[in-house]
Tab-separated table of C-alpha atoms and ligand atoms in Angstrom:
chain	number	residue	atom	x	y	z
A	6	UNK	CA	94.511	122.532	107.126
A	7	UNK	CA	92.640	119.899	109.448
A	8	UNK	CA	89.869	121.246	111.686
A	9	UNK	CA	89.947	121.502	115.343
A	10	UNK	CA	90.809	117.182	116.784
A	11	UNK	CA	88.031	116.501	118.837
A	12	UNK	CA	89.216	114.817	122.139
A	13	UNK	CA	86.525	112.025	121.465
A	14	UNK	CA	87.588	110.443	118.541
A	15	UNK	CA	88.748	107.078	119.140
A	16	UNK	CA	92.301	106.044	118.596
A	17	UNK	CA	94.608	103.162	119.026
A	18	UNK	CA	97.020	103.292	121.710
A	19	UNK	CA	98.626	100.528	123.961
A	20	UNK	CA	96.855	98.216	122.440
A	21	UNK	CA	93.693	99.260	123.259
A	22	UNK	CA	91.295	101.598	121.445
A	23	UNK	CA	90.530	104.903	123.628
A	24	UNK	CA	89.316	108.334	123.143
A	25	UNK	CA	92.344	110.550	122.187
A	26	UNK	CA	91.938	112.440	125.766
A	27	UNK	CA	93.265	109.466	127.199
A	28	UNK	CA	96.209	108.781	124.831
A	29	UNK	CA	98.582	110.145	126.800
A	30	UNK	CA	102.587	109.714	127.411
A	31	UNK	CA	105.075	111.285	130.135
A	32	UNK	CA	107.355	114.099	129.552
A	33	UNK	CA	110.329	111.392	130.080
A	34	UNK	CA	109.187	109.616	126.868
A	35	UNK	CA	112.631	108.480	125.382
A	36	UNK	CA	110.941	109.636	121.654
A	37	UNK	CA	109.932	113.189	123.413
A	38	UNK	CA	113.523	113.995	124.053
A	39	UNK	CA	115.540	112.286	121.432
A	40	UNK	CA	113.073	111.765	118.242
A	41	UNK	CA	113.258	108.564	118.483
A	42	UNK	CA	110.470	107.518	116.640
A	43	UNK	CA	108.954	106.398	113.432
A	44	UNK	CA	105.339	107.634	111.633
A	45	UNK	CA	103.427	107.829	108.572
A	46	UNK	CA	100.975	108.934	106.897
A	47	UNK	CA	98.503	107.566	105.109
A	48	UNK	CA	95.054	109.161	103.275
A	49	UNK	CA	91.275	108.064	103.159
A	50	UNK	CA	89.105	109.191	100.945
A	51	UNK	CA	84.992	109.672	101.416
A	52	UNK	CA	83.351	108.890	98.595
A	53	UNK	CA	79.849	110.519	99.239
A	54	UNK	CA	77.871	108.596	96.404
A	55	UNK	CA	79.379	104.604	97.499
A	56	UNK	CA	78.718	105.929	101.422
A	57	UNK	CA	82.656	104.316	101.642
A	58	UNK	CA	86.242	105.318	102.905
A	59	UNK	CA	88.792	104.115	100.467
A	60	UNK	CA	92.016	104.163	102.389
A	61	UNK	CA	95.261	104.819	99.761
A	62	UNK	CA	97.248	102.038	99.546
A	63	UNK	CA	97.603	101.292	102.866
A	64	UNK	CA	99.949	98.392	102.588
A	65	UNK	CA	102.826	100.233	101.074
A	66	UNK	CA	102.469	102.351	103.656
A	67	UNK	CA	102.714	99.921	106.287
A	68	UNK	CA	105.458	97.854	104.924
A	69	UNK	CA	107.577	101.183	104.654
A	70	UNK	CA	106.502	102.141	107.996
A	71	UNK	CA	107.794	98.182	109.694
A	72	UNK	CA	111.076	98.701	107.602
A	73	UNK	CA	111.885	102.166	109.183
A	74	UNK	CA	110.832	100.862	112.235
A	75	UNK	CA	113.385	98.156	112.305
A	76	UNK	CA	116.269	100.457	111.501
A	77	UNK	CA	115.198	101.850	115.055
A	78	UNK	CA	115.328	98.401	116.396
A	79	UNK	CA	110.975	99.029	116.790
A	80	UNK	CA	109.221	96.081	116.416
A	81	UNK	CA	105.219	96.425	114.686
A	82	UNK	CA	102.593	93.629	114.185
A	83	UNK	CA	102.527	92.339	110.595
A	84	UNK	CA	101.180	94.641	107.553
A	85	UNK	CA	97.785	92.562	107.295
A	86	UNK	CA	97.225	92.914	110.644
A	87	UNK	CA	98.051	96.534	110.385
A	88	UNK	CA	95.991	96.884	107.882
A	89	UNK	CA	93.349	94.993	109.728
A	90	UNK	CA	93.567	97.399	113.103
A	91	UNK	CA	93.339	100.679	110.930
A	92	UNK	CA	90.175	99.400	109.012
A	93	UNK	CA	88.389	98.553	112.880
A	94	UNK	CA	89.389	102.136	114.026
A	95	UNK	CA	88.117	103.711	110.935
A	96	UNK	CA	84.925	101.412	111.415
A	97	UNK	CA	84.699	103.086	115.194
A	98	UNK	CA	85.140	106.386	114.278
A	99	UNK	CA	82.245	106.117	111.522
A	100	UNK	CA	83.962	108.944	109.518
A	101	UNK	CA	82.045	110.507	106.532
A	102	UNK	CA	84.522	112.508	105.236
A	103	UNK	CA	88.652	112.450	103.978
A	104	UNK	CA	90.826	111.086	106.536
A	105	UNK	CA	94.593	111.319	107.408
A	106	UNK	CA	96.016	108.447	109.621
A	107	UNK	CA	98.927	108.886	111.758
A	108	UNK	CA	100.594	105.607	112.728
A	109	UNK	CA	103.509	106.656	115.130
A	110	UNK	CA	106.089	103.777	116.639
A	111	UNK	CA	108.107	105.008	119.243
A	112	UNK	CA	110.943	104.371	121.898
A	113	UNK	CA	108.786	104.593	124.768
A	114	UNK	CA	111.332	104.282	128.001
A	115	UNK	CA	111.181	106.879	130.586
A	116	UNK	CA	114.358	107.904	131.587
A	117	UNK	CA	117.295	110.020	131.267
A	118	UNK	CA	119.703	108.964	128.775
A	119	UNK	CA	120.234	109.192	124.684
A	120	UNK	CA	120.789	105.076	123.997
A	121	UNK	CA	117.636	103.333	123.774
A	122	UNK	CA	116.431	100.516	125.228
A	123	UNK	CA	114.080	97.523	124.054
A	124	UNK	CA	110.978	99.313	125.409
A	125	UNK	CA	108.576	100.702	122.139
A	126	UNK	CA	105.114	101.300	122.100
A	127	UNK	CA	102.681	102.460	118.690
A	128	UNK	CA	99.575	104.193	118.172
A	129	UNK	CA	97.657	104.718	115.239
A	130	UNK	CA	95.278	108.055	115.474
A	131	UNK	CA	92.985	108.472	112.352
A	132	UNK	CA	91.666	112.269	111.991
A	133	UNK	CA	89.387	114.646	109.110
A	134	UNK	CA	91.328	116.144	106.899
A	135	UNK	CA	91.145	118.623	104.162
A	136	UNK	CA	93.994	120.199	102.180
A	137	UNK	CA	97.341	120.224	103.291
A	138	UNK	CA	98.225	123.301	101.098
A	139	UNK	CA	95.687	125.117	99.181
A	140	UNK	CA	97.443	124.916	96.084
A	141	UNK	CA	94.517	125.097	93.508
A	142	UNK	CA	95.772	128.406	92.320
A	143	UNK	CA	99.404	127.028	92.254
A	144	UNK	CA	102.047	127.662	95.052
A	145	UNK	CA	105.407	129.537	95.562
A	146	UNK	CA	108.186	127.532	96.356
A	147	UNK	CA	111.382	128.893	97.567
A	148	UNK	CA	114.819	126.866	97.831
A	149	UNK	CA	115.757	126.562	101.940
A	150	UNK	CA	118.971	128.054	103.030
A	151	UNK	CA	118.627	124.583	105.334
A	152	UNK	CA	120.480	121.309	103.568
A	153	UNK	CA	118.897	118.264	102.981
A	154	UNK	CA	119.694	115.586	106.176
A	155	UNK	CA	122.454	113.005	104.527
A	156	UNK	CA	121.543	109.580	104.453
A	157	UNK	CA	124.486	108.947	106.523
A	158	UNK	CA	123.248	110.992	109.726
A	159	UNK	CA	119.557	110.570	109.605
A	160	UNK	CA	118.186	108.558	106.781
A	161	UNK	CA	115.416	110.576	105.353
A	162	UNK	CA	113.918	107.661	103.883
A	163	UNK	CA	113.021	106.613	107.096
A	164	UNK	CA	110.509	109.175	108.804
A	165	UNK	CA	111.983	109.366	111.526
A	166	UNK	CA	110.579	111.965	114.172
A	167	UNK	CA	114.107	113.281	115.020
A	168	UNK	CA	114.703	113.908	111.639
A	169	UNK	CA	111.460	116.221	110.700
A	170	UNK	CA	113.828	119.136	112.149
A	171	UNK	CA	114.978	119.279	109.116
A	172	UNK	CA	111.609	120.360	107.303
A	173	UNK	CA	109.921	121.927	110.159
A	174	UNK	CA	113.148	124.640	109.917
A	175	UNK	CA	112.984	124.882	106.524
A	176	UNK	CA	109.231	125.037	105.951
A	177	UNK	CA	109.288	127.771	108.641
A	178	UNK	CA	112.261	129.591	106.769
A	179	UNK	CA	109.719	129.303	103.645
A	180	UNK	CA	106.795	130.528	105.424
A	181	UNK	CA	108.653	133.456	107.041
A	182	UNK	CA	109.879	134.521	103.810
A	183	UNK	CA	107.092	134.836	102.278
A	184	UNK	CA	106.935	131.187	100.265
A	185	UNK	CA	104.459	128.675	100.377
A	186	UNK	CA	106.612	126.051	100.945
A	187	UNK	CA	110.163	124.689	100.975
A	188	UNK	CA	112.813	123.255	98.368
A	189	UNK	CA	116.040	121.497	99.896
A	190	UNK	CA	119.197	120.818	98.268
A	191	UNK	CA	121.434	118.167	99.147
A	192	UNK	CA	124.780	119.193	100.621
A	193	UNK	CA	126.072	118.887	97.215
A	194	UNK	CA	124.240	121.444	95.748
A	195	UNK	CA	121.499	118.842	93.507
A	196	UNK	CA	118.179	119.517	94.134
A	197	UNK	CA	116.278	116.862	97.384
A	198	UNK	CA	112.418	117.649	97.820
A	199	UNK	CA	109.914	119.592	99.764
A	200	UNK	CA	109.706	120.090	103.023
A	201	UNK	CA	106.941	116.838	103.544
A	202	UNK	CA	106.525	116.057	99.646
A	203	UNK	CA	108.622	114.541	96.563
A	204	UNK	CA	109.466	117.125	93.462
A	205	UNK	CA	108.769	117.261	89.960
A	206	UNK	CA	109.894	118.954	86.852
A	207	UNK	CA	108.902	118.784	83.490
A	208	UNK	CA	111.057	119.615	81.180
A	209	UNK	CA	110.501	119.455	77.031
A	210	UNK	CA	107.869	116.865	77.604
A	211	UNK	CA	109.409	114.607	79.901
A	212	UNK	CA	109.046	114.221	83.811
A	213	UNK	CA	112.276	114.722	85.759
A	214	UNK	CA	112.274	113.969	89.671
A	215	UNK	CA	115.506	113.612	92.257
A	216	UNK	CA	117.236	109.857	92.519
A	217	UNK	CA	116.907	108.449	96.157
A	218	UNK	CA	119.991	108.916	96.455
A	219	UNK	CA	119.738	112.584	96.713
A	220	UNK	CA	118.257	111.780	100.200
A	221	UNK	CA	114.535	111.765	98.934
A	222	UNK	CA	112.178	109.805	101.073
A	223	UNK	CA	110.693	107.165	98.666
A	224	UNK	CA	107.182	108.875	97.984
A	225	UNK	CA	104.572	106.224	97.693
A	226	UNK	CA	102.803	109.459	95.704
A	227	UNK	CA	105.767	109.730	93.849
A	228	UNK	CA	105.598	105.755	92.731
A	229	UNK	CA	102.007	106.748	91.759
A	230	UNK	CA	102.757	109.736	89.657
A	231	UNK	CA	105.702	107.963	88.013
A	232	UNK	CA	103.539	104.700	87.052
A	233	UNK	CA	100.334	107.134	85.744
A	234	UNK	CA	102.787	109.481	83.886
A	235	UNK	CA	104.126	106.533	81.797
A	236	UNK	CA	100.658	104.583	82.063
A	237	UNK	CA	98.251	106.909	80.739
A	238	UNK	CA	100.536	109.312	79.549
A	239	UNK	CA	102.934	107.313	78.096
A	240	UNK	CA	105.573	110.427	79.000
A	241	UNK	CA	109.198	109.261	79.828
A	242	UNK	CA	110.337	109.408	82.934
A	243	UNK	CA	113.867	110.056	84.350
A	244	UNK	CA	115.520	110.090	88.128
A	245	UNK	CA	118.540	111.880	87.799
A	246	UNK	CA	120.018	114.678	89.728
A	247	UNK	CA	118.545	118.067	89.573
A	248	UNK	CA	120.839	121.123	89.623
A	249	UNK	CA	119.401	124.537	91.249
A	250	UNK	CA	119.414	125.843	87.954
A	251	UNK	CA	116.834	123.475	86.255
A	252	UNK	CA	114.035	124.688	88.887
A	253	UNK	CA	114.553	128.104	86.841
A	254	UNK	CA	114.291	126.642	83.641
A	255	UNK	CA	112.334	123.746	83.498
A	256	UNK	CA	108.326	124.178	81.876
A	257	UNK	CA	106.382	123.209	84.870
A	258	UNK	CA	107.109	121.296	88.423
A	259	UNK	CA	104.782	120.499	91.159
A	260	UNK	CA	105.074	118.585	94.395
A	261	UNK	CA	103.462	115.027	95.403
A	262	UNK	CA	102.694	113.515	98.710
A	263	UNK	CA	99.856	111.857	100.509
A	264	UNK	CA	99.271	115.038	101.941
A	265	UNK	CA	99.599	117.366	99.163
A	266	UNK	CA	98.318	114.667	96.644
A	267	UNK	CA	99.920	116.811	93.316
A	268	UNK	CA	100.157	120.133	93.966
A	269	UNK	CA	101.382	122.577	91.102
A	270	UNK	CA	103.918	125.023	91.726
A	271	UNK	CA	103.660	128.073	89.479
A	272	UNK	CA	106.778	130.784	90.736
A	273	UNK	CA	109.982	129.425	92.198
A	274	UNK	CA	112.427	132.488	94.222
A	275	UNK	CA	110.297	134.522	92.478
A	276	UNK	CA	110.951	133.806	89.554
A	277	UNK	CA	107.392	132.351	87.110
A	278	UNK	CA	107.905	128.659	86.475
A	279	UNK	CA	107.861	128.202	82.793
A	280	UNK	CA	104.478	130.424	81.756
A	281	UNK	CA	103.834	131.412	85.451
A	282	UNK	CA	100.357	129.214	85.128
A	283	UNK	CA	99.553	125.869	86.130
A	284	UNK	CA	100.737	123.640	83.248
A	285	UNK	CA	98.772	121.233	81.146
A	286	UNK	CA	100.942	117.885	81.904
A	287	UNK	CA	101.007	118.849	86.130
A	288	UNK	CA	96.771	119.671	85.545
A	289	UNK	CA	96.419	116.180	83.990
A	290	UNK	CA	98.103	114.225	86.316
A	291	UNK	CA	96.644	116.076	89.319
A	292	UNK	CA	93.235	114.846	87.607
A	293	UNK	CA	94.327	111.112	86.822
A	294	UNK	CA	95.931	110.822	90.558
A	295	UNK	CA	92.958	112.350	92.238
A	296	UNK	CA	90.425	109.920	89.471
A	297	UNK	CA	92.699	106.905	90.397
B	24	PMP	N1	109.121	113.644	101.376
B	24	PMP	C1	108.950	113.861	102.702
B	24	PMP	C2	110.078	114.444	103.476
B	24	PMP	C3	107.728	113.532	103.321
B	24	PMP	O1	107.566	113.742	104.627
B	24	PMP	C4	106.676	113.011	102.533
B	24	PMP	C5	105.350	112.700	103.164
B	24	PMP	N2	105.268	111.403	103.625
B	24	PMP	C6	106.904	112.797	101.165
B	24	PMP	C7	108.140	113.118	100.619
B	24	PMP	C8	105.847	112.187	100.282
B	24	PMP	O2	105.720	110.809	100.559
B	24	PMP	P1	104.352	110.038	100.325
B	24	PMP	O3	103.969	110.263	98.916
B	24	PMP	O4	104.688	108.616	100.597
B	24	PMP	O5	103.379	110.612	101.273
């Protein structure tokens, strides 16, 4: 997990850059109550030999983040200029080590009262980071008793805050019962994703992972993994719907996200995914991903 967030790194907020101490909003905060805003996440790397921060293709994340945005009726500056804003704070910060950025719109209004108004406001806090999971010995993965949001009531495309109920009750389901993290079906029984990451199966040498319209979000990781699993190892890969019963049968699986980067899932319900080790096609990808 991240260490301790010192109060004194600098972030954006109001359009202004400020130590974090003074980033502050009221308890009226129209997002607060409702979860009426929009984030993202997006990962630097250090590399300690080029004395750089490579930031992980920021752009994609910024376009997805101004298209959820506008499905909230939020309005953000331009991607470039995004892009631009998130390079100076990185600059100001003078990190030497991985980084996580948190861009968060929001319905910023203070009042009583579920419909929004026009008033939004963003911020864009950039922090260290280390692993999300520690999954280098492979995790345990158990399916939620909690449904996958529909696209219908919350899109989860969209990363929305109001909608991160959804895996904050099922990753605390997990946790409690003893699993590293959650699986979540759709209301129709096929299999969704994690409870922050996209899923993966392999299955007699070819990579298998949920359609969006099994209410995925569209993994930028995921877009990764699918180009450098055909790329470099010219596998074939397939979005189709997963039933329950492929997690128990398929060879290996593993999850992907900017957070989790690929990380290998070895038992599912207790139950040993394929030989109960990390598998050779989930190892190599978790090397080209982590090389590219
Ligand atoms: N699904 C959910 C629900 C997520 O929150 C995330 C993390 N953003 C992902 C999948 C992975 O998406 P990405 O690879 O773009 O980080």
């Amino acid at each position: 997990m991240s260490p301790e967030i010192s109060p004194d790194i600098i972030v954006f907020f109001q359009n202004r850059f400020v130590p974090l101490r003074d980033a502050r909003v009221g308890i009226l905060t129209h997002a607060l109550n409702y979860g009426t805003g929009v984030f993202e996440g997006i990962r630097g790397y250090w590399e300690e030999e080029q004395e750089e921060l490579f930031l992980v293709r920021p752009r994609e994340h910024y376009l997805r983040w101004k298209t959820n945005c506008a499905l909230l009726h939020i309005h953000v500056p331009a991607v470039s200029e995004l892009c631009d804003l998130t390079v100076e704070l990185v600059a100001q910060n003078r990190f030497r080590s991985n980084i996580y950025v948190r861009p968060l719109a929001y319905k910023s209004a203070q009042r009583i009262g579920v419909h929004p108004d026009e008033r939004a406001d963003f911020a864009i806090v950039a922090i260290p980071f280390g692993d999300y999971l520690d999954s280098r010995s492979g995790l345990h993965a158990g399916v939620s008793s909690w449904r996958r949001i529909e696209d219908n009531a919350i899109p989860a495309r969209a990363k929305i805050c109001g909608a991160y109920v959804n895996s904050a009750l099922a990753a605390d389901e997990a946790r409690r019962n003893g699993f590293d993290e959650a699986i979540l079906l759709t209301e129709s029984g096929h299999v969704a994703e994690g409870s922050a990451s996209n899923l993966f199966l392999v299955r007699q040498g070819k990579l298998i992972t949920p359609p969006v319209i099994d209410n995925i979000l569209e993994g930028i990781t995921r877009a990764c993994v699918m180009e450098l699993a055909r790329r470099e190892l010219h596998m074939k890969v397939v979005e189709r719907h997963v039933p329950r019963s492929e997690l128990y049968a398929c060879d290996e699986m593993f999850f992907t996200g900017t957070a989790v980067e690929v990380a290998p899932i070895v038992r599912v319900d207790h139950r040993p995914v394929g030989t109960g080790e990390i598998g050779p096609v989930t190892n190599l990808l978790r090397r080209v991903y982590l090389e590219a």
